[in-house]
Coordinates of C-alpha atoms in Angstrom, one line a residue:
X1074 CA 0.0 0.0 0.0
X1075 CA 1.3 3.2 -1.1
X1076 CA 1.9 6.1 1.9
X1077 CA -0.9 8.2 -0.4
X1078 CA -3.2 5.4 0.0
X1079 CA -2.5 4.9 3.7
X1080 CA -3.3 8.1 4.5
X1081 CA -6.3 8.5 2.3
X1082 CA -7.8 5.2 4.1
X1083 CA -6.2 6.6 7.5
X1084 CA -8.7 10.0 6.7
X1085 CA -11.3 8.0 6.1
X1086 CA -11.5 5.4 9.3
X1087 CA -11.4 9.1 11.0
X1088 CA -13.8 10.4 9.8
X1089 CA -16.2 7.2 10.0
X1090 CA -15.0 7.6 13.7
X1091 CA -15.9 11.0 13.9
X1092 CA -19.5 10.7 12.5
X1093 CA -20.4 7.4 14.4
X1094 CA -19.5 9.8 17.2
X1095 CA -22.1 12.4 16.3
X1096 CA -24.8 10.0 14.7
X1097 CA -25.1 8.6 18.7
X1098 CA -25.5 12.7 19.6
X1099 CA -27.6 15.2 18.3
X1100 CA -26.7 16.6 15.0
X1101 CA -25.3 20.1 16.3
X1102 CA -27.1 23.6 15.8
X1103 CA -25.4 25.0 12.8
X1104 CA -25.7 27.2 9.8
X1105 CA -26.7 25.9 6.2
X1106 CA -24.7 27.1 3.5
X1107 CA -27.7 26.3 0.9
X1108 CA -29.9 28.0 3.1
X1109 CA -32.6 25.2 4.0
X1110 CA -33.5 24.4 7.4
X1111 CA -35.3 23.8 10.0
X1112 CA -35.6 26.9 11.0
X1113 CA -35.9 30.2 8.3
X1114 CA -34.7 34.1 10.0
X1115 CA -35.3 36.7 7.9
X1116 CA -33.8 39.9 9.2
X1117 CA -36.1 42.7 8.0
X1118 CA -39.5 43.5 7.5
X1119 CA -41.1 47.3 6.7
X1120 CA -43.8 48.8 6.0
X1121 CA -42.4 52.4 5.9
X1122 CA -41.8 55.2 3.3
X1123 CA -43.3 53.2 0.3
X1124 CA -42.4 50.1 0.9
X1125 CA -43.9 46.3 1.5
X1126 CA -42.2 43.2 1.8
X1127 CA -43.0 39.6 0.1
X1128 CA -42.2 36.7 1.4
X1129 CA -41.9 33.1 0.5
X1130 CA -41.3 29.6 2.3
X1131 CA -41.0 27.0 0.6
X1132 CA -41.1 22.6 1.4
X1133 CA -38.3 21.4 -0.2
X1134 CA -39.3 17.5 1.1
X1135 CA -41.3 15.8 -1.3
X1136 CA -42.2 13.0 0.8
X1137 CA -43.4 15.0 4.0
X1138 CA -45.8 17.8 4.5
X1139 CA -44.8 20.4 7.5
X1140 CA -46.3 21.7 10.3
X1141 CA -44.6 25.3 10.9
X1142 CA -44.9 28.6 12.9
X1143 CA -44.6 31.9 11.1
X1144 CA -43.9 35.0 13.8
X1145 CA -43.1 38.5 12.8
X1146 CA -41.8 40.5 15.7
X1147 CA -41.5 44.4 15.7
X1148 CA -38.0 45.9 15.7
X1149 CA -37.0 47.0 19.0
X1150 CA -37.3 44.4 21.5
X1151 CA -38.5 41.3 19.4
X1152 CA -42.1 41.2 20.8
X1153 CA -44.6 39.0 18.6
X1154 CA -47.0 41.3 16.7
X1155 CA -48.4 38.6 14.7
X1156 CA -48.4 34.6 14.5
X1157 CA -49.6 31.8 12.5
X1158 CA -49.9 28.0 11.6
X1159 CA -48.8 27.4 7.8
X1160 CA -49.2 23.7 6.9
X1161 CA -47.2 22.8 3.7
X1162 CA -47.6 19.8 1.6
X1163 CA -45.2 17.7 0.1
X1164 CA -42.8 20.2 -2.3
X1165 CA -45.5 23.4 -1.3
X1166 CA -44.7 27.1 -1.7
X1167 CA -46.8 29.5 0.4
X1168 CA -46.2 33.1 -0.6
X1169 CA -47.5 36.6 1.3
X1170 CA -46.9 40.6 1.2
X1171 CA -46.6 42.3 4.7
X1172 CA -48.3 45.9 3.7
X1173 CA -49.5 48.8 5.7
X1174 CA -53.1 49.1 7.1
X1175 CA -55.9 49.9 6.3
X1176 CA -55.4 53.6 8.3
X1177 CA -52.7 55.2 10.1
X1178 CA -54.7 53.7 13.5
X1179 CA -53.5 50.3 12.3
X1180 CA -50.2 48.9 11.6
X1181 CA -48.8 46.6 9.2
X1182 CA -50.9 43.8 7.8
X1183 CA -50.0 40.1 6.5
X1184 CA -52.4 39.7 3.1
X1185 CA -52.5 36.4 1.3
X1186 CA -54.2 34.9 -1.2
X1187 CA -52.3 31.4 -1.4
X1188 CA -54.1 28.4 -1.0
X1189 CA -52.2 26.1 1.9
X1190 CA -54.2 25.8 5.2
X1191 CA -53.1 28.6 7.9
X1192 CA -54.4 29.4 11.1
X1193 CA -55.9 32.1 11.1
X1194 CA -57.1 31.2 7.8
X1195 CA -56.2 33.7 4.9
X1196 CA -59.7 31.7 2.5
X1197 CA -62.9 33.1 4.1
X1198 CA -65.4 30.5 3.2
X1199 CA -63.3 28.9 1.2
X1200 CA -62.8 30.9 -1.5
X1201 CA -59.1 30.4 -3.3
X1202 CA -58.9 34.4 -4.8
X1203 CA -60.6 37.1 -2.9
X1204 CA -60.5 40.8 -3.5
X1205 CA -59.1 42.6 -1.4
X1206 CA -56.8 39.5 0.0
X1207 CA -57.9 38.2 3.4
X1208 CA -55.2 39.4 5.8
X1209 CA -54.1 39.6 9.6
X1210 CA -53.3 42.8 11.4
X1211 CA -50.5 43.0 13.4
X1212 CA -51.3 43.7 16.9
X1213 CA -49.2 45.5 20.2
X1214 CA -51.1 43.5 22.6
X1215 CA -47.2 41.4 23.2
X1216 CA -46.1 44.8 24.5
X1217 CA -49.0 46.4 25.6
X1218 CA -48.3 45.3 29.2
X1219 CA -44.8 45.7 29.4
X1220 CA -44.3 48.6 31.5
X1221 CA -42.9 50.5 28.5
X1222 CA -43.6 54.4 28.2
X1223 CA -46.7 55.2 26.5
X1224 CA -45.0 56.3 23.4
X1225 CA -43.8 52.9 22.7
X1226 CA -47.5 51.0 23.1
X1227 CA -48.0 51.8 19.9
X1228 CA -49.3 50.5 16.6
X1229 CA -46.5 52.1 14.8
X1230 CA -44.1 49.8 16.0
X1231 CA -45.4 46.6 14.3
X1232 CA -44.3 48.5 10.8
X1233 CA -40.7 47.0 10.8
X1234 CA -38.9 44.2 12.7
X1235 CA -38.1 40.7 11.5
X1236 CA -39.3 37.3 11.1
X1237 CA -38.7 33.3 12.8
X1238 CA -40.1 30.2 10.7
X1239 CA -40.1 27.1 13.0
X1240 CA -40.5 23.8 11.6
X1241 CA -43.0 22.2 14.5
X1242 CA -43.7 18.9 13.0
X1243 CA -42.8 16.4 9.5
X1244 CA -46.2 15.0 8.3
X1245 CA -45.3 11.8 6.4
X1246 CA -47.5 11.2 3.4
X1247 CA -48.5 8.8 1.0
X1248 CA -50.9 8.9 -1.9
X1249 CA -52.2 5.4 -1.3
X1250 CA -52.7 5.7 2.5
X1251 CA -52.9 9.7 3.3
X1252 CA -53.2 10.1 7.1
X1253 CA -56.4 12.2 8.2
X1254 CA -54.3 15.2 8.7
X1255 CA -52.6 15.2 5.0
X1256 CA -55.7 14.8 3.5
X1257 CA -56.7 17.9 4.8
X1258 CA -54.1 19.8 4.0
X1259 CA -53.3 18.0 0.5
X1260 CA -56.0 16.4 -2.0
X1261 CA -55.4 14.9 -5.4
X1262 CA -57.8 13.7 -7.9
X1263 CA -57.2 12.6 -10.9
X1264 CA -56.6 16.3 -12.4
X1265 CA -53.9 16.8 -9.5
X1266 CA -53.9 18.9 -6.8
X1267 CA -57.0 20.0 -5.5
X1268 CA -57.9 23.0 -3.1
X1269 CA -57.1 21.5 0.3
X1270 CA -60.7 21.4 2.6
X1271 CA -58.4 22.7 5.8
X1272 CA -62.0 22.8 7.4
X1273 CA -61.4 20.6 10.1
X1274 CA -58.2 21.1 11.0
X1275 CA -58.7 22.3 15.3
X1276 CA -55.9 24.7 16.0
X1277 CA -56.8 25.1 19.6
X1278 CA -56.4 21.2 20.1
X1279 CA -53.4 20.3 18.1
X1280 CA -52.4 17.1 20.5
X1281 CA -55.6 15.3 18.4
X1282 CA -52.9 15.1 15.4
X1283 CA -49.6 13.4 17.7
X1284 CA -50.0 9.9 16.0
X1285 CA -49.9 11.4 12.4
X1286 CA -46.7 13.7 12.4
X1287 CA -43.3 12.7 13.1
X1288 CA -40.2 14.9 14.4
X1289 CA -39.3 18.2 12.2
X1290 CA -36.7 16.7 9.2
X1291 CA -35.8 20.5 7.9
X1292 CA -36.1 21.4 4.0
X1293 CA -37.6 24.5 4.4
X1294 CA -36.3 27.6 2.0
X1295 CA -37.3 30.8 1.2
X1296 CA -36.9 34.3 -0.2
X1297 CA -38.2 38.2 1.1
X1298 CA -38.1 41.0 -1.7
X1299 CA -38.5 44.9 -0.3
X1300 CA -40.7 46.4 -2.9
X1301 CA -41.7 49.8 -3.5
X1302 CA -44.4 51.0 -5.9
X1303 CA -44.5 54.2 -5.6
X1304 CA -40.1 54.4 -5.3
X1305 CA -39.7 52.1 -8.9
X1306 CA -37.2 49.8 -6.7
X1307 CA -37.5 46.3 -5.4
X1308 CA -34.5 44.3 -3.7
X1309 CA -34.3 40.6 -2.4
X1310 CA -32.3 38.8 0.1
X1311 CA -32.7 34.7 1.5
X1312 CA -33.4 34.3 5.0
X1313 CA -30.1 32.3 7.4
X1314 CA -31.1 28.7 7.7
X1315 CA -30.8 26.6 10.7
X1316 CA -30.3 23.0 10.9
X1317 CA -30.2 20.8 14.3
X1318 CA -32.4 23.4 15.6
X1319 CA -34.5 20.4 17.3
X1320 CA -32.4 18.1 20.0
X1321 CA -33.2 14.5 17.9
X1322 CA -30.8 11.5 17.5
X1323 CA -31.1 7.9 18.3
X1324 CA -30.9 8.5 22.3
X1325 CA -33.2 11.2 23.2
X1326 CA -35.6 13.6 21.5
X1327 CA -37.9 16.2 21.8
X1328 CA -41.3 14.8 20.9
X1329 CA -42.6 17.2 17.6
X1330 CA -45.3 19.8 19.3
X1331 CA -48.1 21.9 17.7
X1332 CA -49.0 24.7 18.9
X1333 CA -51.8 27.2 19.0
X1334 CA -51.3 30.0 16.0
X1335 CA -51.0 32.5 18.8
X1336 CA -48.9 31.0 21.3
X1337 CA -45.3 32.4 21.7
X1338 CA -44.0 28.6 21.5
X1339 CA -41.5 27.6 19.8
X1340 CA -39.2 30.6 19.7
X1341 CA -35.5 30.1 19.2
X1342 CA -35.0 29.2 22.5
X1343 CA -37.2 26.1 22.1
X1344 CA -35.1 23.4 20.5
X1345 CA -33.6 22.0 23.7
X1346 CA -30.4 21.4 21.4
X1347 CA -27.4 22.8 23.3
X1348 CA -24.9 21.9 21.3
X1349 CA -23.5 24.0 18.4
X1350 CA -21.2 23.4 15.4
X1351 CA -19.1 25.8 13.0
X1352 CA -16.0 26.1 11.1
X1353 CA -13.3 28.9 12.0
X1354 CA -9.7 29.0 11.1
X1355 CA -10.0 25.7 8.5
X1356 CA -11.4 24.0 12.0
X1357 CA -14.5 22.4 13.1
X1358 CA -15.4 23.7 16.4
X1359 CA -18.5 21.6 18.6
X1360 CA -19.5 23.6 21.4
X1361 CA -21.6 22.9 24.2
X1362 CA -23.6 25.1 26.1
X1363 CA -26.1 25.0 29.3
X1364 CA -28.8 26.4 27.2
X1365 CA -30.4 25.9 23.5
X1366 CA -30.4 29.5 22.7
X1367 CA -27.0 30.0 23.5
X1368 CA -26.2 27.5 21.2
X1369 CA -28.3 29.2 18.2
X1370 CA -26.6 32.5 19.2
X1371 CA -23.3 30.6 18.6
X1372 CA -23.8 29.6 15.2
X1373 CA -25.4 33.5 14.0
X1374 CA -21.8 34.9 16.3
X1375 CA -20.0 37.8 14.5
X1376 CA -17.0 39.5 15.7
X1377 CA -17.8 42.1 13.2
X1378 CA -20.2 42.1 10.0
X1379 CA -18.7 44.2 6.7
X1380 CA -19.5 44.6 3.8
X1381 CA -19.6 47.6 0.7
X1382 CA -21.4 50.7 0.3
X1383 CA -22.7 53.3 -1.9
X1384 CA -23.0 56.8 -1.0
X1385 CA -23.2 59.9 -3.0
X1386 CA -24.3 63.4 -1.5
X1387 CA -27.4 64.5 -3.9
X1388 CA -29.0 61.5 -2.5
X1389 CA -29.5 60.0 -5.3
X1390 CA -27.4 56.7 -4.7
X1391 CA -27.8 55.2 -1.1
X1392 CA -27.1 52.2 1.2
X1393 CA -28.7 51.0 4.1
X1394 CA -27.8 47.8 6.2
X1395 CA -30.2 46.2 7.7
X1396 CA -29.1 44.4 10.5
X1397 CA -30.7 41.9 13.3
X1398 CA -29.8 40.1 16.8
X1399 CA -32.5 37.6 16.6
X1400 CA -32.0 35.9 19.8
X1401 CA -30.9 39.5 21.8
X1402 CA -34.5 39.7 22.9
X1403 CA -33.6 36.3 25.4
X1404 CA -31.3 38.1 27.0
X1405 CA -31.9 41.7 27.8
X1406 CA -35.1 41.7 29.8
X1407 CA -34.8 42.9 33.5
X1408 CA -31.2 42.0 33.8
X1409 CA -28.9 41.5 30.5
X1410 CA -26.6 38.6 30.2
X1411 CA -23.6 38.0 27.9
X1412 CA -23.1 38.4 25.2
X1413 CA -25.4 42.0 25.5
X1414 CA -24.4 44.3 27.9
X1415 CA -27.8 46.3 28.6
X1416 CA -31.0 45.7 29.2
X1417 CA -34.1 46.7 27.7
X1418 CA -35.2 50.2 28.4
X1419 CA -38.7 50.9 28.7
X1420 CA -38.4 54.8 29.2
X1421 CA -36.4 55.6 25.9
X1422 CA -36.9 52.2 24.1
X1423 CA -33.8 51.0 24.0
X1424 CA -31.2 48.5 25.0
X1425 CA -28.0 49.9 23.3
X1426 CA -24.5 47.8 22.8
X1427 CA -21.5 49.6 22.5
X1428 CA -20.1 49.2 18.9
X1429 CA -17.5 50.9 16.9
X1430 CA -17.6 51.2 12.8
X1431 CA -14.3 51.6 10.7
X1432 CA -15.3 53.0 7.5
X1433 CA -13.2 54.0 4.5
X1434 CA -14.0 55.1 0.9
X1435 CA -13.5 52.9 -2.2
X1436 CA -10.4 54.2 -3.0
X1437 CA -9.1 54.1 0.7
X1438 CA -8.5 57.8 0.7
X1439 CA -10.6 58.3 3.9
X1440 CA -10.4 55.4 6.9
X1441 CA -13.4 57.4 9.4
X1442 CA -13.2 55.3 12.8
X1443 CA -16.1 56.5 14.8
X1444 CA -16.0 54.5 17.7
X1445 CA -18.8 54.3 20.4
X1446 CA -16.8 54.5 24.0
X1447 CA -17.0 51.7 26.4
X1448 CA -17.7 53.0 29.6
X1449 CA -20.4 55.5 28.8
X1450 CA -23.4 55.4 29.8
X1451 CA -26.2 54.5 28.1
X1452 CA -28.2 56.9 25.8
X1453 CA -31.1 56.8 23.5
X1454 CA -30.6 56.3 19.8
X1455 CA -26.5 55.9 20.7
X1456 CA -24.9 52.3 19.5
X1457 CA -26.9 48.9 18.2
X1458 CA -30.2 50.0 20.0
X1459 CA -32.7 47.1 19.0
X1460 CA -32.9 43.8 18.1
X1461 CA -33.5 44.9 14.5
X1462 CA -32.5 48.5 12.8
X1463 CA -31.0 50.0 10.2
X1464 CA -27.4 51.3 9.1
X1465 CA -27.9 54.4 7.4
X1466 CA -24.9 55.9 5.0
X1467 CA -26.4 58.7 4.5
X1468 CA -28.2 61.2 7.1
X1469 CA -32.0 60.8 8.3
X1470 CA -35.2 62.1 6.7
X1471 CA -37.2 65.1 7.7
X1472 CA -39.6 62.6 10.2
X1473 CA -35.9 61.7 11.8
X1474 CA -36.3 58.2 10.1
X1475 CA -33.4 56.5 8.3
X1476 CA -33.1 58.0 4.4
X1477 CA -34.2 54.8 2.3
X1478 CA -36.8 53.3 4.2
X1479 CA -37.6 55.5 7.1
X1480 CA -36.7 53.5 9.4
X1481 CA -37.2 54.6 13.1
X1482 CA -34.9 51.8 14.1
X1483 CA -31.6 53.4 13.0
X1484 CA -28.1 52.9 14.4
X1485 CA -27.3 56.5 13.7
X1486 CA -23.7 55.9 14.6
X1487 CA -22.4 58.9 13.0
X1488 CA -23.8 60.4 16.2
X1489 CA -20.6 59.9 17.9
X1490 CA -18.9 61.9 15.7
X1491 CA -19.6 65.4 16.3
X1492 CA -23.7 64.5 16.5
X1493 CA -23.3 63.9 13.1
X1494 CA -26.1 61.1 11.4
X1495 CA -24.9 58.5 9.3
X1496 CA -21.3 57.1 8.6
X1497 CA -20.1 58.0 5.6
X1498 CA -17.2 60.0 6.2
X1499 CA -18.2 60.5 9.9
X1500 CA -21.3 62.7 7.7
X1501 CA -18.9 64.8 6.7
X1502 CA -18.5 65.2 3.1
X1503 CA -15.7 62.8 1.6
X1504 CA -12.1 64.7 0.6
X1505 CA -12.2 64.0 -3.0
X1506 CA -15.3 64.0 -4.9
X1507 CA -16.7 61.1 -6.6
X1508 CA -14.9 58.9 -4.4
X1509 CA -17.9 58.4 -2.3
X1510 CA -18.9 55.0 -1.2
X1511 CA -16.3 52.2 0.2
X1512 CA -16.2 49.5 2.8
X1513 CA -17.5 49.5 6.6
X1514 CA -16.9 47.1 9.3
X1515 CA -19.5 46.8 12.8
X1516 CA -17.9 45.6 15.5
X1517 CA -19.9 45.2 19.1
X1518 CA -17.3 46.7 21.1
X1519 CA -18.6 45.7 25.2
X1520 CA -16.1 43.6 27.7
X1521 CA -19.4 41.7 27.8
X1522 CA -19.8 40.7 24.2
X1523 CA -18.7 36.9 24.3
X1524 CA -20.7 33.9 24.6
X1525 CA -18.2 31.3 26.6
X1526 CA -19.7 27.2 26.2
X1527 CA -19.3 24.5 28.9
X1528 CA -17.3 22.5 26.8
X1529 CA -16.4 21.5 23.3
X1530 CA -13.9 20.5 21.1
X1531 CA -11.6 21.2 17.7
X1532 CA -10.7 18.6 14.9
X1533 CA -8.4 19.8 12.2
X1534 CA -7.0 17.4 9.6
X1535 CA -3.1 17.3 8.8
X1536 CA -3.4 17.8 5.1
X1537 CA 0.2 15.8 4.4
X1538 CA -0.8 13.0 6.5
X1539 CA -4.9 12.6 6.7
X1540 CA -4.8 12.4 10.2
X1541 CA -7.6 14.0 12.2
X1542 CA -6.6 16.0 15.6
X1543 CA -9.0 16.7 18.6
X1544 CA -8.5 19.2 21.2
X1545 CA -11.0 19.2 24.0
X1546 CA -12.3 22.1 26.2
X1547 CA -14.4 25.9 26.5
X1548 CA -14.2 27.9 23.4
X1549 CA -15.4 31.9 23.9
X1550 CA -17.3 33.1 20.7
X1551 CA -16.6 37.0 20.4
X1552 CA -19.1 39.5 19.5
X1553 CA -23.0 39.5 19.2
X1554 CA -25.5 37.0 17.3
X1555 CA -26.1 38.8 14.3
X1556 CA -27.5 38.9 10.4
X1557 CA -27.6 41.0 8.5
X1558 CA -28.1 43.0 4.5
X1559 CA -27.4 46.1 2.6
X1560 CA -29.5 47.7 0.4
X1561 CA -28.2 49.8 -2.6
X1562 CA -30.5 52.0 -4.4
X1563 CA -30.2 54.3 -7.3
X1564 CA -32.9 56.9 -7.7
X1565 CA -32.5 58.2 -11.3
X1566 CA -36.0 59.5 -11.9
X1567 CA -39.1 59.2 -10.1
X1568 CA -41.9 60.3 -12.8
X1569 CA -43.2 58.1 -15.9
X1570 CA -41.0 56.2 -16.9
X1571 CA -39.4 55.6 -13.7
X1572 CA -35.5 55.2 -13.1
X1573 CA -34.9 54.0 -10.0
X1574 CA -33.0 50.4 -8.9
X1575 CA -32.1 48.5 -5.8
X1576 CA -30.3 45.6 -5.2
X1577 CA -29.5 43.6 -2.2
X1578 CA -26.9 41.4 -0.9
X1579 CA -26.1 39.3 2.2
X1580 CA -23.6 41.3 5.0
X1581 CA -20.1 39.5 5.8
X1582 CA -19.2 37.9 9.2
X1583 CA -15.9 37.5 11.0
X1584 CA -15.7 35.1 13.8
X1585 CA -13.0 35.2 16.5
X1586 CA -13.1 32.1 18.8
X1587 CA -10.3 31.0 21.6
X1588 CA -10.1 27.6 22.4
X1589 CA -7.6 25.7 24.7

């Protein structure tokens, strides 16, 4: 036997080591590359200045029907302002438009006129096309008891935030043998698929269904596109996907659950998997943790997300980010715990994390640092604020909202440069003209912004001999859980015809992890 060969078969009794190992575990709480899941996150929502947002989720299994939650949840401290039950069938797309209501006393709206069975239901009397679209209205009641000022019970704040799909339950089916539940939530005849009946499906008594679903099996996808009628600009972005989300493997798991449409269960602290896995430095890193949601919020860490920019000072070419914590919300009530420093702030509607931003135009004429101190005190509107907001390049508008889509949620961090918004050049105008634009870099800048696990361990592979190495003990994840997008658009012309494009890509992370 050759040495190539030795160490190829050496590799490869490793690595059958390895995932015997983790077939007897859970499979670990990580990110998925393709972006399908068990769990969707899309990081932005609005109903502001113009715009709406579609969405899609899609069931990628063509053997299995799904049982999932949809939850939006407003901006600034990730309260549910609107929940339901979407059942897919076997390779089903359900589609939607979050819009603004019906009057300025009500908030943003979910419309739909797609035909898989949801609870609430979007088919009044069962009709498949109705005009206007059934919808449901998002709600305050989450917060309305909070304790919060009463500038921040209101409506308006269901008009941006973010949303959490949760896979609840796999529905095996079979066209011979359909269980009860799949034959209300799929029908064929022999034209194919009918209009599933959905009539008797009882969302207050989910349990009835236990012996017809099996434990979530992921495949779920999806897509979100801003759109703006009136602006001439759309832009589209793919939620993060989750996979391991749910604590299953041959020794224990968590028995698949349905719940009501309006109960806060699951959230992304409901998978009882506390185990998470990721790749830094060429290295696969398995962390364990004392809770499930720190293990999700190990798999979204960032020690700093970047990405480009487009600026120019008419206005007429802009970028915002659009950034989210999802999981900041579970741990910034009443007392904050790492990796967030502060806790929610029911007075000015807040819980603000020190960052710092190093900026510098395309051309790397200009590096801006505007850093946010570390031992200040907190202060409204000063630092990363809210679970979900907005990264403005620009200044505000005249309603104090972030340029592009209004956005009441914005980071402002040019504010701690000479109380100037936004962070191109500090919001000072850039040293040579037409040079505007570049690269930025958010970094959570608190003593506090670390996530340390219980235990864990990291296998590299020797690349000249095959062999696979395994150092046990803690690793500390740097930084904050966090997602995020920027938006680019070009306003050209806004009459008829109109000029005006957007476009949207996924923000860059950067992990830092120490490890024995």
């Amino acid at each position: 036997m050759t040495p190539s060969i030795r160490r190829t078969v050496s590799l490869l009794a490793s690595l059958s080591a390895l995932s015997a190992t983790s077939a007897a575990d859970a499979q670990p709480v990580s990110l998925n590359s393709e972006g399908i899941g068990q769990v969707l996150i899309y990081p932005y929502y609005t109903t502001r200045a113009g715009w709406t947002t579609l969405l899609s989720i899609v069931n990628n299994d063509s053997a299995n029907g799904k049982a999932v939650k949809v939850r939006f949840l407003e901006g600034k401290n990730g309260a549910s302002v609107a929940s339901f039950n979407l059942f897919l069938a076997p390779d089903d797309i359900w589609t939607g438009a979050v819009v603004p209501g019906s009057s300025e006393a009500k908030g943003a709206q979910l419309v739909s006129n797609d035909d898989s069975c949801t609870f609430p239901s979007f088919r009044p009397l069962q009709t498949l096309i109705a005009t206007p679209p059934p919808s449901i209205e998002f709600s305050n009641q989450t917060y309305l008891a909070d304790g919060d000022s009463p500038a921040l019970r209101t409506i308006d704040r269901t008009r941006e935030g973010y949303v959490e799909v949760i896979e609840m339950a796999s529905i095996p089916y079979s066209q011979a043998a359909p269980s009860p539940l799949m034959q209300q939530i799929f029908v064929y005849n022999r034209n194919g698929h009918e209009l599933a009946p959905c009539s008797s499906l009882n969302d207050t008594d989910l349990s009835k269904y236990s012996e017809q679903i099996l434990p979530p099996s992921g495949g779920l996808s999806g897509a979100a596109t801003l759109f703006n009628v009136v602006g001439g600009a759309s832009a589209e972005f793919t939620p993060t996907a989750l996979t391991g989300f749910w604590l299953t493997s041959s020794v224990v798991s968590i028995p698949p659950t349905m719940t009501a449409s309006t109960s806060q269960l699951p959230n992304l602290s409901s998978g009882g998997n506390t185990t998470a896995q990721y790749i830094y430095d060429g290295k696969t890193h398995i962390s364990k943790f004392n809770r499930s949601v720190d293990a999700v919020s190990a798999t979204l860490m960032a020690t700093e997300l970047l990405g480009e920019h487009a600026y120019t000072a008419d206005g007429v070419i802009g970028t915002t980010w659009l950034v989210t914590s999802p999981t900041k919300r579970f741990y910034t009530q009443v007392t904050p715990s790492a990796p967030f420093a502060r806790a929610w702030d029911g007075t000015n509607g807040t819980a603000c994390e020190d960052i710092s931003f190093v900026s510098a135009d395309r051309n790397a004429f200009i590096d801006t640092r505007v850093p946010d101190s570390g031992t200040r005190p907190p202060e409204p509107l000063k630092g990363f604020c809210f679970v979900s907001g907005t990264l403005s390049f620009g200044g505000v508008n005249q309603d104090g909202g972030e340029l592009l889509f209004g956005s009441l949620n914005t980071i402002r961090a040019g504010e701690f440069n000479a109380g100037r918004p936004g962070t191109q050049n500090g919001g000072n105008v850039v040293m040579f003209a037409g040079k505007e634009g570049g690269k930025t870099r958010l970094k959570p800048s608190s003593s506090l912004a670390a996530l340390t696990s219980a235990s864990g361990s990291v296998t590299s592979v020797d690349v000249a001999t095959g062999q696979l190495t395994t150092v046990f003990g803690s690793h500390t994840l740097y930084g904050h859980p966090m997602i995020g997008v920027a938006v680019t658009q070009s306003s050209f012309k806004t009459g008829n015809p109109q000029q005006n494009y957007a476009s949207g890509f996924r923000l860059q992370s950067i992990r830092r992890i120490t490890t024995p």
